[in-house]
Coordinates of C-alpha atoms in Angstrom, one line a residue:
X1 CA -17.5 -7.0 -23.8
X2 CA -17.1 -3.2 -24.2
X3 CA -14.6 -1.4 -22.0
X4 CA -17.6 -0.1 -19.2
X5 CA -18.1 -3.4 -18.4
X6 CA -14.5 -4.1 -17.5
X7 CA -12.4 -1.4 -16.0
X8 CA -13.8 -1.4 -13.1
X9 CA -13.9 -5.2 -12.3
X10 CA -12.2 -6.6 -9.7
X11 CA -8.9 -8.2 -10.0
X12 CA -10.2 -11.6 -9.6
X13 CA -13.0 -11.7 -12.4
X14 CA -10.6 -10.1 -14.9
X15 CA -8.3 -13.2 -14.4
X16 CA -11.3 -15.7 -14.4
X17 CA -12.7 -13.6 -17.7
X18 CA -9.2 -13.9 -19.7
X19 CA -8.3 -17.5 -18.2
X20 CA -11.9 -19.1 -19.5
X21 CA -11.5 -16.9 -22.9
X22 CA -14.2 -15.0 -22.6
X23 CA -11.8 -12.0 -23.3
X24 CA -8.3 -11.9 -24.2
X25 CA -5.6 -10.4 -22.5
X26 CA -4.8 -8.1 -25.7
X27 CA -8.1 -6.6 -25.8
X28 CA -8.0 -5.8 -21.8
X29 CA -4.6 -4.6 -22.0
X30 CA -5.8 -2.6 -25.2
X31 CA -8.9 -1.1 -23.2
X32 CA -6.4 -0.2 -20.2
X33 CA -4.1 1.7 -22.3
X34 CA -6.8 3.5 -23.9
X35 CA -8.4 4.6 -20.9
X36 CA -4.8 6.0 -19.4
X37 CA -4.9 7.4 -22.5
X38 CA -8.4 9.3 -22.1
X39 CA -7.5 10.2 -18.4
X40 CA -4.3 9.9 -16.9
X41 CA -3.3 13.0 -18.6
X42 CA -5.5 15.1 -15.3
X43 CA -4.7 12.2 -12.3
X44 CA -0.9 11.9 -13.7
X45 CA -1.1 8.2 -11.9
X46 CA 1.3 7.0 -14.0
X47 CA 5.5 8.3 -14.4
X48 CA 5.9 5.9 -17.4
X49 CA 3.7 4.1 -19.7
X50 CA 5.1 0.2 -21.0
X51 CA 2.4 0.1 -24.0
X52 CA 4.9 -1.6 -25.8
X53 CA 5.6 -4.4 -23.5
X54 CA 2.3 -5.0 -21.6
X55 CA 0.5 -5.6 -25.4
X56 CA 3.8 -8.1 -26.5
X57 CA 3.1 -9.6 -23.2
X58 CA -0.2 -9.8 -23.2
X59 CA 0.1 -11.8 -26.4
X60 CA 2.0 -14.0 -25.1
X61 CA 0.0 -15.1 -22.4
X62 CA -3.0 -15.8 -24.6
X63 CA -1.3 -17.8 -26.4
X64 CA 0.2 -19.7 -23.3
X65 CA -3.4 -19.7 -22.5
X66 CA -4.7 -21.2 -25.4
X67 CA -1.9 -24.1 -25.1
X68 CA -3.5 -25.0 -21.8
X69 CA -0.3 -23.0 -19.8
X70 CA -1.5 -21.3 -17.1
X71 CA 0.3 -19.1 -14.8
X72 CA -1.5 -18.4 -11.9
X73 CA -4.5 -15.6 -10.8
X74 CA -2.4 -13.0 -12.2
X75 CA -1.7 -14.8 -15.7
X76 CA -2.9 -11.9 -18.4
X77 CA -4.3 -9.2 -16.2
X78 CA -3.1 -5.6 -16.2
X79 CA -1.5 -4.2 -13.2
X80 CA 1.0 -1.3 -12.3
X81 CA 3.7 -1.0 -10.2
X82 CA 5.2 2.0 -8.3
X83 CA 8.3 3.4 -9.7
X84 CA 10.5 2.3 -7.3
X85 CA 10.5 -0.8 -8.4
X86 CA 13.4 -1.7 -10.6
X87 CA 12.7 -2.4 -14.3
X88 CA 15.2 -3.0 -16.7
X89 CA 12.9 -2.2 -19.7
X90 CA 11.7 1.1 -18.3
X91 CA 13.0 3.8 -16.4
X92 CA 13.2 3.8 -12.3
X93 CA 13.2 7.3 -11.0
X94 CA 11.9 6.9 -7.6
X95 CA 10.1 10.2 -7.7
X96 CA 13.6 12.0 -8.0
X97 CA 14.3 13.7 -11.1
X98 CA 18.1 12.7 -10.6
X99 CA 16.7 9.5 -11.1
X100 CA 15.2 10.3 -14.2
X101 CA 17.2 8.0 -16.8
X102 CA 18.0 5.3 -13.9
X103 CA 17.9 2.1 -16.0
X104 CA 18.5 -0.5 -13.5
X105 CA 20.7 -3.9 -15.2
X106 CA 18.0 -6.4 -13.7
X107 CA 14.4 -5.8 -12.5
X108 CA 13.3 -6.1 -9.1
X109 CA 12.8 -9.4 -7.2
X110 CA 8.9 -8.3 -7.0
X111 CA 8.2 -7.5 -10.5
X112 CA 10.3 -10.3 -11.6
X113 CA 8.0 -12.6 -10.0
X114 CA 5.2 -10.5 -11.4
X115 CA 6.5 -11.2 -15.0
X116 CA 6.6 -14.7 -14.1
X117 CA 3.6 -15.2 -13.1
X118 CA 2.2 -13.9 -16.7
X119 CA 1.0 -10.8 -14.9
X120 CA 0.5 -7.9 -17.5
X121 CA 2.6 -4.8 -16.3
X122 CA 1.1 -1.4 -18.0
X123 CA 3.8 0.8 -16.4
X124 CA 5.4 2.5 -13.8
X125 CA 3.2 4.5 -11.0
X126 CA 3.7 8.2 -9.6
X127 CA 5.5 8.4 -6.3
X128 CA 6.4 11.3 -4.0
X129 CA 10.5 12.1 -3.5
X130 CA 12.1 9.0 -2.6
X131 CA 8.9 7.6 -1.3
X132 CA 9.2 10.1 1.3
X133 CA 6.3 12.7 2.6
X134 CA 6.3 15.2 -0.3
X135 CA 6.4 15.1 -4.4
X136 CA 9.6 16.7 -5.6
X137 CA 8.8 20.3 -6.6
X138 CA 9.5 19.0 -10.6
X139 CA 7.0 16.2 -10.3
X140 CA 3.2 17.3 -10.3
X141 CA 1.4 14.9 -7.9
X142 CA -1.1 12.4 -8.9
X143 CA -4.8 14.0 -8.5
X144 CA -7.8 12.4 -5.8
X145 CA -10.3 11.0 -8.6
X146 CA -13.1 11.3 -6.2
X147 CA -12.4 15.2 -5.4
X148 CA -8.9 17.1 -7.1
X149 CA -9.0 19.4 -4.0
X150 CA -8.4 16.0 -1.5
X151 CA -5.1 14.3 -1.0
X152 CA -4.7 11.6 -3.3
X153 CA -1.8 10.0 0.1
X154 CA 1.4 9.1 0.0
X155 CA 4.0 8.2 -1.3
X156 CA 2.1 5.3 -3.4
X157 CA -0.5 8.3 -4.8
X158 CA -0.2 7.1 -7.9
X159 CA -0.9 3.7 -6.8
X160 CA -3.8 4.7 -5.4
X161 CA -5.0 6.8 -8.1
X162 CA -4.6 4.1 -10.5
X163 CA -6.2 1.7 -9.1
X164 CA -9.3 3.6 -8.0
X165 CA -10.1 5.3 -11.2
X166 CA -9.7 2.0 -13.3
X167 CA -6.6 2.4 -15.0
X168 CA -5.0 -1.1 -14.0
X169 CA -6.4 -3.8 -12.0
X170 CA -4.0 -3.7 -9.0
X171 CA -0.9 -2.0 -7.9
X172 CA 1.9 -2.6 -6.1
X173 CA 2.2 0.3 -3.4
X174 CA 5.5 0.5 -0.4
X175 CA 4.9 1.4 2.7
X176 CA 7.6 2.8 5.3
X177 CA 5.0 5.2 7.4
X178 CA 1.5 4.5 5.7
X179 CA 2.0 4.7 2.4
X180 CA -0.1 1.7 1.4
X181 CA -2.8 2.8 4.1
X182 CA -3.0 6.6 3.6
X183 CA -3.3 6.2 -0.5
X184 CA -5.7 3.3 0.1
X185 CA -8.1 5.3 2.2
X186 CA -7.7 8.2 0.3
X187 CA -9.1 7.2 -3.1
X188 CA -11.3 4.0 -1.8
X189 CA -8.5 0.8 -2.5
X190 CA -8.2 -2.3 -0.5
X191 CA -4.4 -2.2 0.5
X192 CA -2.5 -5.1 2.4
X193 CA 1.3 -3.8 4.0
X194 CA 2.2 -7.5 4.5
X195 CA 4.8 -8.6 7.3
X196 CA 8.2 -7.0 7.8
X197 CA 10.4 -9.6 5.5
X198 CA 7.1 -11.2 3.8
X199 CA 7.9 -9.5 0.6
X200 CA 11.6 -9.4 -1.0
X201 CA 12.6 -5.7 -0.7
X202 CA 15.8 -6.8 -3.5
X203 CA 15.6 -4.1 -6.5
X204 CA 13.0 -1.6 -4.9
X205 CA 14.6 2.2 -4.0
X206 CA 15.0 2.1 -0.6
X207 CA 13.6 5.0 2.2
X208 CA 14.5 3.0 5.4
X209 CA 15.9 -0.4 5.5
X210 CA 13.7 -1.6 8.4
X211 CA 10.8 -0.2 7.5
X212 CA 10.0 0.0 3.9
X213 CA 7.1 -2.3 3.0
X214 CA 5.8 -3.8 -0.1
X215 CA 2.4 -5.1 -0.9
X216 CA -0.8 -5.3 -3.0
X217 CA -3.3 -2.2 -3.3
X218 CA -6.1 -3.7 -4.8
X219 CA -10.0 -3.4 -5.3
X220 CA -10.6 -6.1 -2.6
X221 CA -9.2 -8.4 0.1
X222 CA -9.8 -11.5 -2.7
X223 CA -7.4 -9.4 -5.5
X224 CA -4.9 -8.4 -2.6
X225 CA -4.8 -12.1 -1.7
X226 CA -4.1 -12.8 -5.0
X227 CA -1.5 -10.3 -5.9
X228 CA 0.5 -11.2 -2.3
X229 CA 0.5 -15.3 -3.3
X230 CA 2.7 -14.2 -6.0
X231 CA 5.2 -11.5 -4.5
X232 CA 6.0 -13.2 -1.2
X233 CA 8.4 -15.5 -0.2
X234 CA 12.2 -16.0 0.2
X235 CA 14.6 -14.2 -1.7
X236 CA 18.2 -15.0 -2.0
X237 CA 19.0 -11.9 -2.7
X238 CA 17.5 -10.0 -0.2
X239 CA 18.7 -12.1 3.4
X240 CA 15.8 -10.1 5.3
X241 CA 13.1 -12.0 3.5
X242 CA 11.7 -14.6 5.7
X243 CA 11.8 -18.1 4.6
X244 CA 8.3 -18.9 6.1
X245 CA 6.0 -20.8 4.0
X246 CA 3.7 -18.9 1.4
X247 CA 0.2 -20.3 2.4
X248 CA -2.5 -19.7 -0.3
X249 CA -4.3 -16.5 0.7
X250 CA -7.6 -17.3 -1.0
X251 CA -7.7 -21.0 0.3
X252 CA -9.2 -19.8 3.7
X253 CA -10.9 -16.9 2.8
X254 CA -14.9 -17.8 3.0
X255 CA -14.1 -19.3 6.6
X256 CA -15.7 -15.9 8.0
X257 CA -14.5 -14.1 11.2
X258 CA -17.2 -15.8 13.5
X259 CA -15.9 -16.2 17.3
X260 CA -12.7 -14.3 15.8
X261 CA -10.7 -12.2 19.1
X262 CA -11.3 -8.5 17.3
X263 CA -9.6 -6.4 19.9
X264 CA -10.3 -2.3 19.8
X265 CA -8.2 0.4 22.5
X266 CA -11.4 2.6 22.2
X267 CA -10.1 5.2 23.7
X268 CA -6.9 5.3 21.5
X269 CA -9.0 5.2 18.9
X270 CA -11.1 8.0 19.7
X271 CA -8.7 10.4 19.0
X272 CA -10.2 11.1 15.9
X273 CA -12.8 13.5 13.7
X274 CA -16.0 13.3 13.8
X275 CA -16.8 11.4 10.6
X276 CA -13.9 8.8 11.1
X277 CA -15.0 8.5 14.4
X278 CA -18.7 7.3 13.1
X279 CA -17.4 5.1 10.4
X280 CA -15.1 3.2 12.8
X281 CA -18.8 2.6 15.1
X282 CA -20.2 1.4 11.8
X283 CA -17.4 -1.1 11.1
X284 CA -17.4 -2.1 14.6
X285 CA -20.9 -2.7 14.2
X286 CA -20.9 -4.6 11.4
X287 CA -18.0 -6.5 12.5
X288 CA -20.0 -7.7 15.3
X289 CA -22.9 -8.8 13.6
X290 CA -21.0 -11.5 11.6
X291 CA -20.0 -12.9 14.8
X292 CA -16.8 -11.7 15.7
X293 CA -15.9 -11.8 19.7
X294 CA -15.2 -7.8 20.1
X295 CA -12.6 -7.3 23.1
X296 CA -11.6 -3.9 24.6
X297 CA -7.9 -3.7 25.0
X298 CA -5.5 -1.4 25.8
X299 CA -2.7 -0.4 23.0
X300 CA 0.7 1.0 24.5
X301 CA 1.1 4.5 24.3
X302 CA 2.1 5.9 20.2
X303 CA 2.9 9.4 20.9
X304 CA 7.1 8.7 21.6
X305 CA 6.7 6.1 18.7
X306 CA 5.5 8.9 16.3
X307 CA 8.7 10.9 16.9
X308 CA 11.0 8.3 17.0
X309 CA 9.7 6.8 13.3
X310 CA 10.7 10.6 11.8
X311 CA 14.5 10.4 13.4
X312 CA 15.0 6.5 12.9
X313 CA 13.4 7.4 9.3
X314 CA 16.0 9.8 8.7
X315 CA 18.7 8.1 9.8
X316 CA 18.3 5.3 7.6
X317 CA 17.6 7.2 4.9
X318 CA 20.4 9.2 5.2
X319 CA 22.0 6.1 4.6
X320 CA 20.0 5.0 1.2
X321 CA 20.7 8.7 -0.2
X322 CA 24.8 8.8 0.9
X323 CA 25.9 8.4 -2.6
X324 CA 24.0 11.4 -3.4
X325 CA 23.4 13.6 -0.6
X326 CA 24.6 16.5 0.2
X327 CA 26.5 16.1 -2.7
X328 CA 23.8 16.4 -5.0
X329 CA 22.1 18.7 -2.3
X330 CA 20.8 21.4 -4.5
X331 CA 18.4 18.8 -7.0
X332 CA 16.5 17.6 -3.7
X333 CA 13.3 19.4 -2.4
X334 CA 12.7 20.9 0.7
X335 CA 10.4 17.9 2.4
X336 CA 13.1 15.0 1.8
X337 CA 16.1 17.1 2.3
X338 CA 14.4 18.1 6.1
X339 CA 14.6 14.1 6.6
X340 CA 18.2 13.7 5.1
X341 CA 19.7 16.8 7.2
X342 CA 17.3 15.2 10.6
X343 CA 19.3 11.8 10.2
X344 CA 22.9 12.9 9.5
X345 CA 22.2 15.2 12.8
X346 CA 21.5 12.2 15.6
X347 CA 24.5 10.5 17.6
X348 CA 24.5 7.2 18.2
X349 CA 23.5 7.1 21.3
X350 CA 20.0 9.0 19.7
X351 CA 19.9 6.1 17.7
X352 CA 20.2 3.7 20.6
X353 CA 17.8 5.2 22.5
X354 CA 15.2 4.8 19.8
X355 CA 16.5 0.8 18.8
X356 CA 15.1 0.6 22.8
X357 CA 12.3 1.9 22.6
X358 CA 11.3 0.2 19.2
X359 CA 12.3 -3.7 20.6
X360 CA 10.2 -3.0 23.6
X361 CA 7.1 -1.8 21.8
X362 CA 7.0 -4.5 19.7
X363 CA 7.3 -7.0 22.1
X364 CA 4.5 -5.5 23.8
X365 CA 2.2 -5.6 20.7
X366 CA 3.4 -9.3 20.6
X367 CA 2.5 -10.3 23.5
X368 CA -1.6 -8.3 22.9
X369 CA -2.1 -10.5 20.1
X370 CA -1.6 -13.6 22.5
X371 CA -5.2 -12.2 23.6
X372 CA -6.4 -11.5 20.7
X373 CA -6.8 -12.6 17.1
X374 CA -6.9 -8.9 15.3
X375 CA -6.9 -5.0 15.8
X376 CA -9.2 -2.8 14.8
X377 CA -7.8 0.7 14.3
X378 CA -8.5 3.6 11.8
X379 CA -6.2 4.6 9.0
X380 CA -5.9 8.0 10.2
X381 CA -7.5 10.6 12.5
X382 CA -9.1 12.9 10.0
X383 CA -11.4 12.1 7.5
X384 CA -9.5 12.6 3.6
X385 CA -7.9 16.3 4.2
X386 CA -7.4 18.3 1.5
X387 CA -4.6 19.1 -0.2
X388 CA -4.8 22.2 1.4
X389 CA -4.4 21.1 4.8
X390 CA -1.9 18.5 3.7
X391 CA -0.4 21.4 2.7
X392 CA 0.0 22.6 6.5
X393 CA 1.5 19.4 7.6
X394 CA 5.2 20.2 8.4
X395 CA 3.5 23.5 10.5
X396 CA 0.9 21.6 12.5
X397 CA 2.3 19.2 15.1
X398 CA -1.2 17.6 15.6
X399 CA -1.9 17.1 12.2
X400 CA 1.1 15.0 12.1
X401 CA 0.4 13.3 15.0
X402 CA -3.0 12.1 13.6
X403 CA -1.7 11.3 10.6
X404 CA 0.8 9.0 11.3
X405 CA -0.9 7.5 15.0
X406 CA -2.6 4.6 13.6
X407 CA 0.2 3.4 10.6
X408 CA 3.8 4.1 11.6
X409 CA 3.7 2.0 14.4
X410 CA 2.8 -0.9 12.4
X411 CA 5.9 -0.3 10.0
X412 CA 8.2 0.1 13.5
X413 CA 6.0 -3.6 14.9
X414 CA 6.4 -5.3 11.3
X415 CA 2.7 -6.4 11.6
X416 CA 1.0 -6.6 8.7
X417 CA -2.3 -4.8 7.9
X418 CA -5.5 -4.6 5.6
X419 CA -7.3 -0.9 4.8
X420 CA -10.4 -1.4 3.3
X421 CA -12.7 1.1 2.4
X422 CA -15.6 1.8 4.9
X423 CA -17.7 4.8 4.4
X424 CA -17.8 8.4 2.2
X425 CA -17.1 12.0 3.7
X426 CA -19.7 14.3 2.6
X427 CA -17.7 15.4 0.4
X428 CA -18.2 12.6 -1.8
X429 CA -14.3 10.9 -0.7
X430 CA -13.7 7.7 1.1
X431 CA -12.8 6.4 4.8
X432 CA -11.7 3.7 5.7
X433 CA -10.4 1.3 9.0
X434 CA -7.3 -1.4 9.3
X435 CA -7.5 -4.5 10.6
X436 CA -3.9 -5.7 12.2
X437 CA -2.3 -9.1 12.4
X438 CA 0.3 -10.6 14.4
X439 CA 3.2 -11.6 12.1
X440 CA 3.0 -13.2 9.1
X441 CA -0.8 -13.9 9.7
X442 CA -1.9 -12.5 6.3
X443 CA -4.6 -15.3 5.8
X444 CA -6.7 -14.1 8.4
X445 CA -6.3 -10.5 7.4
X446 CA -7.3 -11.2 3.7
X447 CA -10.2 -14.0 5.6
X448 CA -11.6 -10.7 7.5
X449 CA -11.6 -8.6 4.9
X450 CA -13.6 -11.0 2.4
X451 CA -16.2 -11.1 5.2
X452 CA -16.6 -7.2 5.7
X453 CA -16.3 -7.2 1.7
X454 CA -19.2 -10.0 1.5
X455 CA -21.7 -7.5 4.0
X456 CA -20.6 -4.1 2.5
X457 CA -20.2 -2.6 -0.5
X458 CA -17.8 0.5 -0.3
X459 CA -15.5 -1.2 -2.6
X460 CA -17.6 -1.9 -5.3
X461 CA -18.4 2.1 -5.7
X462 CA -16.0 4.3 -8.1
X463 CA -15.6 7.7 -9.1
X464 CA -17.3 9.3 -12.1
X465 CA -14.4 10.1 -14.4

């Protein structure tokens, strides 16, 4: 099957295509690395390329596959994981160039279970400074493969970039203020930020403790299903992972969202451009047809929660970067060394203050989804910026305000959420909507999503490289 048939295939059908033999795992792997060959070289997706070891494991698992061994949905497919993730056969530089030859003694618990579950691992993915707001001034950014002059998001860009233009068949993305939702949207992936604790955060570079993230980014809510079945779960070496069950995503997910409590705060979520603002009606729409029970509710107020997520952000993080800042101050760019010099600055009482405000707000979204069942929100408040305006961001208090509205206080709640793509600018580049979940209530994100994926199809369409 020649390579124009397959790159752009979703997740699932790869892993039915090389588990029946109708394609090997060394000739997809093969076709993958050719095409980040071809391409990459312009997005700059990926930091560092494992041909090596994705072809010597792709051999392996069809011949495991042969025997009658199988692994799991991710046994022979090619996937990519951000390079925060610690690898012990590749280099982990976290988007920092002092990071550069960081070779890690043992890989991280997620891409450990990844290698156990036969999954394919291509290489290491482009990341902004830390996994912070902005790429280090030594590190060109990976490029929007929809439109170069767009944002491609962050700090999983290259996640996103990958994934979208067909150079792996998922990705593993973190996400500490949107950066599974805002690279999602951006370049047109389906990305689940799973609950606080769901996913082991043992061997990945930390931002902030209590808020870093890590989950699937994916060409559907069926792959991210897939992809999350593997990497959750308890983790003995990471005490914050919960030790609630792993149900199987996929088991569910044909149920349909019929009679479903979707909650909106309409005019919360009016606080947005015109485009977004007409995609969301035309989700909401179609939400309602498959016989979801729509419920307007009213969402506590984000605007102190915005500000508080920057300070308790750089407070933590000033705690992840001790060993090296300010010590190493001068090999830091301007963007995470704002964050770094905003933590050290707070008191404790600051801190307090913000612990407050944080406990109280998410018992408050706690006790909304006794009423309903999900949350409809948008990913952000304008529709794909450019790079340009992105640009602008540390000048323009708005523009940070809409940017970060509708995720950060998701990371500060812990509830997990799906973005899936839901429209085109006309421009030519994506929008998208999240549905939220109370706690660990993955299922029924990866159920809704499957339903909007079964009556649309945004996610089926891709860029022209």
């Amino acid at each position: 099957m020649p390579d124009d048939e397959l790159h752009y295939r979703q997740l699932t059908d790869i892993s039915g295509l090389i588990q029946s033999r109708q394609i090997s795992s060394v000739d997809t792997t093969t076709a993958q690395l050719d095409r980040i060959g071809r391409l990459d070289g312009r997005l700059r997706s990926y930091a560092t390329l494992m041909a090596e070891q994705a072809l010597a494991t792709a051999t392996t698992a069809d011949e495991e596959i042969a025997a009658g061994r199988m692994r799991g949905p991710l046994h022979g497919v090619p996937i990519a994981v951000k390079d925060l993730c610690w690898t012990t056969d590749a280099p982990t530089a976290a988007g920092m160039p002092i990071y550069r030859e960081n070779r890690p003694r043992e890989d991280g618990t997620v891409v450990r279970k990844l290698r156990e579950a036969g999954a394919v691992i291509l290489g290491k993915l482009q990341l902004t400074e830390g996994a912070y707001a902005d790429h280090h001034p030594d590190v060109p950014p990976p490029v929007n493969p929809w439109n170069a002059d767009h944002w491609s998001g962050a700090s999983s860009s290259g996640s996103g970039v990958a994934t979208a233009a067909g150079l792996c068949y998922g990705s593993l993305g973190t996400d500490t203020g949107g950066s599974i939702r805002f690279p999602s949207a951006a370049n047109g992936c389906t990305g689940l930020k799973p609950t606080w604790g769901r996913v082991s955060r043992h061997g990945c570079f930390e931002l902030a403790a209590t808020l870093d993230h890590i989950g699937p980014m994916t060409r559907s809510a069926a792959d991210a299903g897939a992809m999350l079945s593997v990497i959750a779960g308890a983790d003995p070496k990471d005490p914050t992972a919960s030790s609630e069950p792993v149900p199987n995503y996929l088991a569910g997910m044909k149920r349909g969202i019929r009679r479903l409590r979707i909650g909106i705060d309409r005019a919360w979520c009016a606080r947005v451009d015109a485009p977004t603002a007409a995609m969301l009606d035309d989700a909401l729409d179609a939400i309602a047809d498959f016989g979801a029970d729509i419920r307007d509710i009213s969402f506590p107020d984000t605007e102190q929660l915005v500000q508080d997520w920057f300070v308790l952000c750089g407070i933590e993080a000033a705690v992840a970067h001790d060993a090296t800042y300010p010590s190493r101050e001068g090999e830091y760019g301007s963007g995470l060394k704002g964050l770094l010099d905003l933590g050290r600055a707070q008191s404790a009482l600051d801190y307090q203050r913000i612990v407050l405000r944080r406990v109280a707000f998410t018992g408050q979204v706690k006790a909304l989804f006794e009423e309903i069942d999900l949350l409809v929100v948008p990913t952000t408040a304008m529709a794909s910026p450019t790079t340009a305006t992105m640009a602008t961001l540390g000048e323009d208090a708005e523009l940070i305000s809409g940017l970060l509205r509708y995720t950060c206080p998701f990371d500060l709640s812990g509830n997990p959420t799906i973005t899936l793509p839901a429209g085109f600018t006309d421009s030519g580049t994506p929008l998208a909507f999240q549905f939220v979940a109370p706690h660990f209530a993955e299922d029924m994100l990866v159920r809704a999503g499957w339903a909007y994926q079964q009556a649309t199809d945004w996610h089926r369409r891709h860029p022209e490289l």
